[in-house]
Coordinates of C-alpha atoms and ligand atoms in Angstrom, one line a residue:
X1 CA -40.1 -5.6 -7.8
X2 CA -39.2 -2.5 -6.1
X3 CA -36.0 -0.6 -6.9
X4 CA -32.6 -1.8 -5.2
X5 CA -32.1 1.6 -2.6
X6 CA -28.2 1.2 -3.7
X7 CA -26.3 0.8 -6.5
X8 CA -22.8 -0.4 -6.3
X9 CA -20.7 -0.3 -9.0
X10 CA -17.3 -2.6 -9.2
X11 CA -17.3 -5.5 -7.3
X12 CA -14.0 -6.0 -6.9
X13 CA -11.5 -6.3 -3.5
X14 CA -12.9 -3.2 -1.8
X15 CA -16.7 -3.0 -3.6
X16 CA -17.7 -6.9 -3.1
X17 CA -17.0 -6.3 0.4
X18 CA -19.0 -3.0 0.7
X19 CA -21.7 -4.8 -1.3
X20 CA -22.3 -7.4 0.7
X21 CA -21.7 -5.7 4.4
X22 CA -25.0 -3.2 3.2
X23 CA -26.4 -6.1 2.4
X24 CA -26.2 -8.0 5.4
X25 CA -27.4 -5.1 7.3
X26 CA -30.9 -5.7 5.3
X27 CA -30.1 -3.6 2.2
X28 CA -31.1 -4.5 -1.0
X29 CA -28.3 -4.2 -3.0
X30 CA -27.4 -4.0 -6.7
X31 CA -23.7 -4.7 -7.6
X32 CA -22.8 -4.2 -10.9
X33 CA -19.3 -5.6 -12.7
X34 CA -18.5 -5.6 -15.8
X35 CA -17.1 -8.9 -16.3
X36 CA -19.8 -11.4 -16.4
X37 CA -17.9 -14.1 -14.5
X38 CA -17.8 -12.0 -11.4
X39 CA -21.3 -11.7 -11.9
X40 CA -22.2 -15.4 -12.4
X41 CA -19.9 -16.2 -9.6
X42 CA -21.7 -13.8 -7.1
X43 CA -25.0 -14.5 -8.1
X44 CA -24.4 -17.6 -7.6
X45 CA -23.9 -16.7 -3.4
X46 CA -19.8 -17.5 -4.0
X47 CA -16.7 -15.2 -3.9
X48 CA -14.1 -14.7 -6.5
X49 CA -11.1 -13.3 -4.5
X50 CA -9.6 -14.0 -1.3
X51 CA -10.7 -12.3 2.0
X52 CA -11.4 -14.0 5.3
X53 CA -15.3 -14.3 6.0
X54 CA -16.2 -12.5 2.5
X55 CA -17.4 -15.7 1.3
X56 CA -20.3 -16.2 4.2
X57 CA -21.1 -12.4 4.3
X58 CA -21.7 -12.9 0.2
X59 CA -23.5 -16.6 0.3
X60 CA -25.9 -15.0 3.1
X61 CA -26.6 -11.7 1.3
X62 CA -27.2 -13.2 -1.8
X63 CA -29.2 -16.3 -0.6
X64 CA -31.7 -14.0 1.5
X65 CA -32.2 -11.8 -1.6
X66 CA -30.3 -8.7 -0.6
X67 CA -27.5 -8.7 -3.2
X68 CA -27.9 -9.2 -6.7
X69 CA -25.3 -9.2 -9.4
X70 CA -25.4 -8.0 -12.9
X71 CA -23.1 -6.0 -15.4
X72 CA -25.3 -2.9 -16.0
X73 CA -27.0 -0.4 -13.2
X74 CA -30.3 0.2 -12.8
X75 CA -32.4 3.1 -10.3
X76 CA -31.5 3.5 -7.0
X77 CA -31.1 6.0 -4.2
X78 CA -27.5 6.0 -3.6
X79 CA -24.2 5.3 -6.0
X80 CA -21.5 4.1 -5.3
X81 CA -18.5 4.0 -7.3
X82 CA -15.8 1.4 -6.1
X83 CA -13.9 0.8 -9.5
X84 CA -10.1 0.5 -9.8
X85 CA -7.9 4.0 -10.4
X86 CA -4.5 2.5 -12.6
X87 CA -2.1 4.8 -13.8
X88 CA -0.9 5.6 -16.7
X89 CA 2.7 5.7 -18.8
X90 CA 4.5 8.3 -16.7
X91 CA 3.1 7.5 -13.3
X92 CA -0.5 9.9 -14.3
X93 CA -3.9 8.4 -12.6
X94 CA -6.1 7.4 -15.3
X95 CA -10.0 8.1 -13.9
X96 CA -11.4 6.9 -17.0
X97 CA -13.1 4.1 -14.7
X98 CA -14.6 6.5 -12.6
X99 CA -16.0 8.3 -15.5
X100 CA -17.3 4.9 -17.5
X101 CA -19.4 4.4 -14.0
X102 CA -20.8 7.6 -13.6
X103 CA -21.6 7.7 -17.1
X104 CA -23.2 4.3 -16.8
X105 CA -25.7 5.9 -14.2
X106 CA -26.0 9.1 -15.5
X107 CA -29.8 8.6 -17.0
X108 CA -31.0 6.5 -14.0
X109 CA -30.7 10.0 -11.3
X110 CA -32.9 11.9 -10.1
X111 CA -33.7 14.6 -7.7
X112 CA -32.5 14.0 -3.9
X113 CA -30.3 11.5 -5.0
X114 CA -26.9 10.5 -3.1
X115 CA -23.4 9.8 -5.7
X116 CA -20.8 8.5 -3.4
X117 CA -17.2 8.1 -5.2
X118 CA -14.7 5.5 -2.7
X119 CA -12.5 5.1 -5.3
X120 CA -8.7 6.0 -5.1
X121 CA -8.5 9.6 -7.3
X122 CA -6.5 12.8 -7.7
X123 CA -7.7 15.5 -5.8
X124 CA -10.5 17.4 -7.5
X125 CA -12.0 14.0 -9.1
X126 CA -15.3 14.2 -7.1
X127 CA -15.9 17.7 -8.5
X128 CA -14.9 17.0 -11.9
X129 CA -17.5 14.3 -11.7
X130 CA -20.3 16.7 -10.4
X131 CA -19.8 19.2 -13.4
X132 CA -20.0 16.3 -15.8
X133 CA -23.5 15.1 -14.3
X134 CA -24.6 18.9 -14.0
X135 CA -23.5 19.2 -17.8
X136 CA -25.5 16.1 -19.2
X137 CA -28.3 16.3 -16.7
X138 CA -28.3 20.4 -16.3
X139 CA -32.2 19.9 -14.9
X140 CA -30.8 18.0 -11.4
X141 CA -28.1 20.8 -11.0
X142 CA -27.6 21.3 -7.3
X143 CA -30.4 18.6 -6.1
X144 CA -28.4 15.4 -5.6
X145 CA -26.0 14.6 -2.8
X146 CA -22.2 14.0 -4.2
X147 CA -19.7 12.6 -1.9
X148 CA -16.0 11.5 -1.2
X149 CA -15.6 8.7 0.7
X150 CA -12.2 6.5 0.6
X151 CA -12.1 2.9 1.8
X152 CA -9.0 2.4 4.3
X153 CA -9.2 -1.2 4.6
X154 CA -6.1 -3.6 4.8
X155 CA -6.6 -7.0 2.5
X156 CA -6.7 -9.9 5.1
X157 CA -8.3 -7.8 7.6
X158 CA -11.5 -6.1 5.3
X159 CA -14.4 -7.4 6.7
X160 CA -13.4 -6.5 10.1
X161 CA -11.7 -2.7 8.9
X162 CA -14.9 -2.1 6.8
X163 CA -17.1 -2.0 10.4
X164 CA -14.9 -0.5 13.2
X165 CA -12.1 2.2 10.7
X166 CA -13.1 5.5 11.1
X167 CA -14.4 6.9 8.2
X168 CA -13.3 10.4 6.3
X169 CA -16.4 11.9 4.7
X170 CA -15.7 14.7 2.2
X171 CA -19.1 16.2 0.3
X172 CA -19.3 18.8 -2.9
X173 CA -21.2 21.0 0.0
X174 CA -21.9 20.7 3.6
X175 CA -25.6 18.5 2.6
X176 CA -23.9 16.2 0.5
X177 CA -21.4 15.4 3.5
X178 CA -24.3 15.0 6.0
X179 CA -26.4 12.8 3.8
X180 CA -23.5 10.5 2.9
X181 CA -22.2 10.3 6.6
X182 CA -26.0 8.9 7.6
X183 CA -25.7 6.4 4.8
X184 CA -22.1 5.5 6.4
X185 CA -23.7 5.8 10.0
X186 CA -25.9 2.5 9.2
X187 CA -22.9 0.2 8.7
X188 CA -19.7 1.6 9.9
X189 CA -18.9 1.8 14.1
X190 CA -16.0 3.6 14.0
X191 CA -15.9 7.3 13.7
X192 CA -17.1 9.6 11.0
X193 CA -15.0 12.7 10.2
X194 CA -16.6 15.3 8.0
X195 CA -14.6 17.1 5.7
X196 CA -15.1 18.3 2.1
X197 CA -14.5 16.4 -1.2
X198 CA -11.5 17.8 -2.5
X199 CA -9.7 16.9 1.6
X200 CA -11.1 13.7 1.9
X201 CA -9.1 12.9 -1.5
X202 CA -6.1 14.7 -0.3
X203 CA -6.4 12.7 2.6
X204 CA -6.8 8.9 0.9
X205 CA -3.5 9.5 -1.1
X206 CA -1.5 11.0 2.2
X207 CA -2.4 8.0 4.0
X208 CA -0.3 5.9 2.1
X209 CA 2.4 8.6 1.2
X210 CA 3.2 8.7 4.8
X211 CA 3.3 5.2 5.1
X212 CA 5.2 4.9 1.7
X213 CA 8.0 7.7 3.0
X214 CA 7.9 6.0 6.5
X215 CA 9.0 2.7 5.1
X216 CA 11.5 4.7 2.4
X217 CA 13.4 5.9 5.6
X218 CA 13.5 1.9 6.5
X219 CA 15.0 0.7 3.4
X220 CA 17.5 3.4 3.2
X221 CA 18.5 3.1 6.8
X222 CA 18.7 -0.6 5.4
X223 CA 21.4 0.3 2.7
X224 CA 23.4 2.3 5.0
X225 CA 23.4 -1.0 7.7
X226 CA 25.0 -2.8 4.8
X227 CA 27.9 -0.8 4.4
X228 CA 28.6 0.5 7.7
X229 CA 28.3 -3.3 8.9
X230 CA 25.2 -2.9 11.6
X231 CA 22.3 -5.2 11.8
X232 CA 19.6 -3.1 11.0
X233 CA 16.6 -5.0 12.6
X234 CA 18.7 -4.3 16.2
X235 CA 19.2 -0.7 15.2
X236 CA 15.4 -0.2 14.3
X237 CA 14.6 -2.5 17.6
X238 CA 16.9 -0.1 19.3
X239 CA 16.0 3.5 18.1
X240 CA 12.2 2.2 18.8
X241 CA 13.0 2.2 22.5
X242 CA 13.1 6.6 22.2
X243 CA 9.4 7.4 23.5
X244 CA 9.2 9.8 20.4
X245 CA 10.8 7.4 17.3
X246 CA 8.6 4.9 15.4
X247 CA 11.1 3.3 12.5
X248 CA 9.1 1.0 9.8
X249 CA 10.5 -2.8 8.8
X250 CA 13.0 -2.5 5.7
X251 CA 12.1 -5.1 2.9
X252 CA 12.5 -5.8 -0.5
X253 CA 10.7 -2.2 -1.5
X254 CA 6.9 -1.8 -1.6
X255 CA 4.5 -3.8 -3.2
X256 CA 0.4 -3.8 -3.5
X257 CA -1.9 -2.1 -5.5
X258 CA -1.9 1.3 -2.8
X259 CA 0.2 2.0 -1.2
X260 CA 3.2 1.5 -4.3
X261 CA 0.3 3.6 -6.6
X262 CA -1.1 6.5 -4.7
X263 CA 1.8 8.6 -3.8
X264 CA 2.7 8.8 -7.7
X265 CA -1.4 10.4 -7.7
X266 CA 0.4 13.7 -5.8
X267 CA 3.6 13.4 -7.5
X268 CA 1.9 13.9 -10.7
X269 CA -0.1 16.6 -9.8
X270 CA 2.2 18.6 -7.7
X271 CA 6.0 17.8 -9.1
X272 CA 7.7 20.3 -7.9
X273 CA 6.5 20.2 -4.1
X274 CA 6.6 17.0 -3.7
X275 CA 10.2 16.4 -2.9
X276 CA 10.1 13.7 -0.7
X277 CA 6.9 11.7 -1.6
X278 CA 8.7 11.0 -4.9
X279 CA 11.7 10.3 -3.5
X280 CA 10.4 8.0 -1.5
X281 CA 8.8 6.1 -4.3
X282 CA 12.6 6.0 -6.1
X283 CA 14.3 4.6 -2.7
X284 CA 11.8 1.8 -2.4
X285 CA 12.2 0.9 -6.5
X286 CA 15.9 1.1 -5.7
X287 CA 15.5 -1.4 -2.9
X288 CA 14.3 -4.1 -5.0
X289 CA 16.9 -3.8 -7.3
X290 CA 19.3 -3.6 -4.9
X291 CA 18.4 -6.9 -3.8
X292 CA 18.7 -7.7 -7.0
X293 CA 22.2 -7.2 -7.6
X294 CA 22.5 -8.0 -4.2
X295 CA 21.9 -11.7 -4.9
X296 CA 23.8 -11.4 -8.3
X297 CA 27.0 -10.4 -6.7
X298 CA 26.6 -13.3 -4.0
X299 CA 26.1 -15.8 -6.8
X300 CA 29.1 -14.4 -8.3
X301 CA 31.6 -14.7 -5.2
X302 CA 30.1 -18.3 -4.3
X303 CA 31.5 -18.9 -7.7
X304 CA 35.0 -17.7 -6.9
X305 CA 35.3 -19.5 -3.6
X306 CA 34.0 -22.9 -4.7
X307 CA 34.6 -22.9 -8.5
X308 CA 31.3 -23.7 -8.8
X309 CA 28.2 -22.7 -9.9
X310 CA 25.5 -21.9 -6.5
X311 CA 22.1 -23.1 -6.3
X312 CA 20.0 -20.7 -5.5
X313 CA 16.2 -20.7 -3.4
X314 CA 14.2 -17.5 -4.2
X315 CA 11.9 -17.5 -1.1
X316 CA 8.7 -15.8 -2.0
X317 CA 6.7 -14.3 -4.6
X318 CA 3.7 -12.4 -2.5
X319 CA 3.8 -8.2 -2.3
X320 CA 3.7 -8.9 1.8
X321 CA 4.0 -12.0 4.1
X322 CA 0.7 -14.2 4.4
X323 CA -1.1 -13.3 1.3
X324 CA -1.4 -15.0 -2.3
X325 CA -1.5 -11.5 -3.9
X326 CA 1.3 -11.0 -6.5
X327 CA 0.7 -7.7 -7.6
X328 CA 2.8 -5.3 -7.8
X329 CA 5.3 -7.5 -6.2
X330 CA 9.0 -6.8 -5.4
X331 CA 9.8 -10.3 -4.7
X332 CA 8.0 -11.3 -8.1
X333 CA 10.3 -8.5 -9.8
X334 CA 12.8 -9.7 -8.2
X335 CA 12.8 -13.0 -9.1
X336 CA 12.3 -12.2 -12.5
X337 CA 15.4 -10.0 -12.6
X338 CA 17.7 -12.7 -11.6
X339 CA 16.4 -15.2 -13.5
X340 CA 17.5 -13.0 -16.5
X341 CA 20.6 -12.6 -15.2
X342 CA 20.9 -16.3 -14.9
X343 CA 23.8 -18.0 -16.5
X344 CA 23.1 -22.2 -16.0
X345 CA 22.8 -21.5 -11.8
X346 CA 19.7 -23.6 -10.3
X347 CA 17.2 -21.5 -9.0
X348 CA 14.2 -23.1 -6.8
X349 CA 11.4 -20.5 -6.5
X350 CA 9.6 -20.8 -3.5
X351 CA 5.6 -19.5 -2.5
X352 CA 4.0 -21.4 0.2
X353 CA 0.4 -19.8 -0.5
X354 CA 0.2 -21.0 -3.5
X355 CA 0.2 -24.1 -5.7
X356 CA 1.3 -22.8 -9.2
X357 CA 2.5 -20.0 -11.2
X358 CA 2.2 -19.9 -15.1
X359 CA 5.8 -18.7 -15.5
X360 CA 7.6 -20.1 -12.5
X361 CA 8.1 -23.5 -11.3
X362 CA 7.6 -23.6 -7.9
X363 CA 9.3 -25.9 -5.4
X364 CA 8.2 -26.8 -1.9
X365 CA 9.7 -24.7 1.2
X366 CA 12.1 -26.9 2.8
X367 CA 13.2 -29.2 -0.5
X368 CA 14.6 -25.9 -1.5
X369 CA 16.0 -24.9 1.2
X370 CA 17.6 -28.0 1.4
X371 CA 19.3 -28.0 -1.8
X372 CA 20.4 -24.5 -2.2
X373 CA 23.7 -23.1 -1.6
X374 CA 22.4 -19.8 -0.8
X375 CA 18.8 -18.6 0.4
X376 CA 17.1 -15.0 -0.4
X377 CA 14.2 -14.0 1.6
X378 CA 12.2 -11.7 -0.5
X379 CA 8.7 -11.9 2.0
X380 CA 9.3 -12.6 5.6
X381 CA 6.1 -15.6 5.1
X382 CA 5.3 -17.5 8.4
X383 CA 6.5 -20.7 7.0
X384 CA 10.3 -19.5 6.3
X385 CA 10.3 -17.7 10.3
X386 CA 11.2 -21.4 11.9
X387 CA 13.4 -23.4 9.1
X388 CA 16.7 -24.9 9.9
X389 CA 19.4 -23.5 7.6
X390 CA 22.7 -24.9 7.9
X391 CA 25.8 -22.6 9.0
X392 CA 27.0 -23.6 5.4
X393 CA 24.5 -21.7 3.6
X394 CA 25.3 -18.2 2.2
X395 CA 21.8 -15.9 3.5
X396 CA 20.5 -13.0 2.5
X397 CA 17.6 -12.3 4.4
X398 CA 16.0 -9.3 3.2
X399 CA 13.4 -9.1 5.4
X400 CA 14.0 -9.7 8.5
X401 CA 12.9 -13.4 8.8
X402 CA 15.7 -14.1 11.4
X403 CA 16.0 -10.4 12.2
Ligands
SAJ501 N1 6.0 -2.8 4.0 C1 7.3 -2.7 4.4 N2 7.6 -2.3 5.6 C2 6.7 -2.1 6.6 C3 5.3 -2.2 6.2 C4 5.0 -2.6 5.0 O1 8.2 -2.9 3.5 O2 7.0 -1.8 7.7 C5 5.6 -3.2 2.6 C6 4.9 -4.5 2.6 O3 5.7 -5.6 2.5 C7 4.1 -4.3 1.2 C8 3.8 -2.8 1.2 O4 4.7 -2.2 2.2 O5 5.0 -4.6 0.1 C9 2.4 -2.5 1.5 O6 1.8 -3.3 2.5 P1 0.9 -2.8 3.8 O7 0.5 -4.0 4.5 O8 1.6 -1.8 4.6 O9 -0.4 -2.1 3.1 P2 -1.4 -2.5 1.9 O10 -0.9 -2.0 0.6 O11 -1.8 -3.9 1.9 O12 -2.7 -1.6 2.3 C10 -2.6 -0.2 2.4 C11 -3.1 0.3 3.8 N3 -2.7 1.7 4.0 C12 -2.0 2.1 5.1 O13 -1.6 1.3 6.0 C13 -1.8 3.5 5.2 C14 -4.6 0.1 3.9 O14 -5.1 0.6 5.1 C15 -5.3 0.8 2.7 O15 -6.7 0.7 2.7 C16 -4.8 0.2 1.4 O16 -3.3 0.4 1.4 C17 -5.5 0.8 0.2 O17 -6.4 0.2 -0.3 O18 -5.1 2.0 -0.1

């Protein structure tokens, strides 16, 4: 058989998708994961994560022979590295995964090829990258394509995003971008803005700074409500009415694998410029353990008025409203942090998406609501936005479910 023309390595929330969009488009594909459950799983046409449509786009590419599975990569054209960037202790981006893939393909390139990195890194990763291939393989030095490339794609929403985002295309030199934005030309409809690497990665980890400081300003403006006695959903509501003013939704802080991560990717690089991107990152750990204490110190005066212990429903477990993803959660820390507080209260945890947690016992929406004396919303989910809540019920709604 002929070889695959791409090579795509991690198949994971942002590569499975890639994989099987190329794919679709008549691509033969070559994922490659290193757990061999994903593998089986895939090469068996079916998904192993949640994401609207994923499942058809993957059953059809696989079951007309365009994506194939399997935990080490063979020849190809084009790369692609899609592989998870963690940190560290002390907030540092580990790239090790970056570096186990490229390593993996290192003695399958050759000349003219194309090495695309999508993957979440500190600025400079792509070139690091390059001068590792050019020191292993010194004979292909200057003849393949290398490329920055970072996926922008909201979970829920990927198969749609990965077609009609733009696209910011950053190459090692001005023929690397222009091969890599013609690969990215067959799938993608939205725009392609070339740049080079070392911007493009700059530009993935701004992305979600802004957003990160945007919603910082939320939550603060959210602590400052509380004191001075203002509802801050109207005051947001209100202030959004200026032509020129934009205010984010406070929560319970900032959850996900993204945009909770990346900003710490600057932070550690640059400390002593990046004021306010840190910052940021402390307000919206604050405002989870504000809410915290927040619910501690409502347990505590329910206790004073009624000589009685409260029960308590801890509405949501998700890192935003709609998903199953617990990663990263607030709520989830949350939770956990006033359970250890907990001193004989009864708690009911609440998660309508889904059916069971190894750690919490989870109890149905309205049975909780129900029996509780006070209600915390922690994820402003569609199923809490039209319960009935008595008048006697103490409620701390964090995010805005009743605004
Ligand atoms: N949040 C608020 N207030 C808001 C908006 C969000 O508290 O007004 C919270 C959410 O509840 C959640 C967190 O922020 O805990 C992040 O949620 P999100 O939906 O804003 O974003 P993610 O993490 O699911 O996806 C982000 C997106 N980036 C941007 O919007 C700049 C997505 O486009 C990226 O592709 C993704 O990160 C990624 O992979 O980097």
């Amino acid at each position: 058989m002929n070889n695959p023309e791409v090579v795509m390595i991690g198949l994971g929330y942002i590569g499975l998708p890639t994989a099987a969009l190329i794919a679709e488009g008549g691509t033969h594909v070559h994922g490659v994961d290193i757990n061999q459950h994903v593998v089986d799983t895939i090469n068996r046409g079916e998904i192993h994560i949640v994401e609207p449509s994923l499942d058809t786009a993957v059953s059809k590419a696989v079951g007309e022979g365009f994506l194939k599975a399997a935990t080490t990569p063979v020849e190809a054209d084009t790369y692609l590295i899609v592989v998870p960037t963690p940190f560290k202790d002390k907030n540092e981006p580990d790239i090790s995964f970056v570096h186990a893939a490229t390593t993996a393909i290192l003695p399958l390139l050759k000349e003219g090829d194309l090495f695309i990195i999508e993957s979440t890194s500190p600025v400079g990763t792509t070139e690091k990258m390059m001068q590792y291939i050019y020191e292993e393989r010194p004979e292909l030095n200057g003849k393949l394509h290398i490329a920055y490339c970072p996926e922008r794609v909201l979970p829920g929403n990927v198969m749609y995003e990965l077609v009609h985002n733009d696209r910011v295309i950053g190459g090692v030199d001005e023929a690397s971008t222009e091969k890599a934005a013609a690969f990215y030309a067959k799938y993608v409809k939205g725009e392609l803005h070339k740049t080079n690497a070392r911007t493009a990665e700059m530009c993935k980890l701004v992305e979600n700074s802004s957003r990160d400081v945007q919603i910082a300003f939320a939550n603060e403006l959210s602590l400052i409500c509380d004191k001075a006695d203002i509802n801050v959903w109207e005051l947001i509501t209100l202030a959004n009415k200026h032509p020129r003013v934009n205010i984010l939704q406070p929560g319970c802080g900032v959850g996900g694998h993204c945009i909770a991560v990346d900003p710490y990717f600057i932070v550690s690089d640059y400390p002593m410029e990046s004021k306010i991107i840190g910052t940021a990152r402390e307000v919206n750990n604050y405002k989870s353990f504000w809410c915290a204490e927040k619910i501690q110190n409502t347990k505590l005066q329910f206790e004073l008025q009624h000589g009685r212990k409260p029960k308590i429903a801890l509405m949501g477990l998700a890192f935003k409203p709609n998903i199953d993803d617990l990663r990263e959660s607030p709520a989830k820390y949350i939770v956990q942090r006033v359970l250890q507080n907990a001193n004989n209260e009864e708690y009911y945890i609440v998660e309508p998406n889904i059916d069971t947690h190894k750690v919490f016992k989870l109890t149905l929406v309205e049975d909780a609501v129900e029996n509780a004396d006070i209600v915390a919303l922690l994820v402003a989910h569609d199923e809490f936005k039209n319960l009935n809540i008595s008048d006697d019920k103490v409620v701390l709604d964090f995010c805005g479910v009743f605004k």
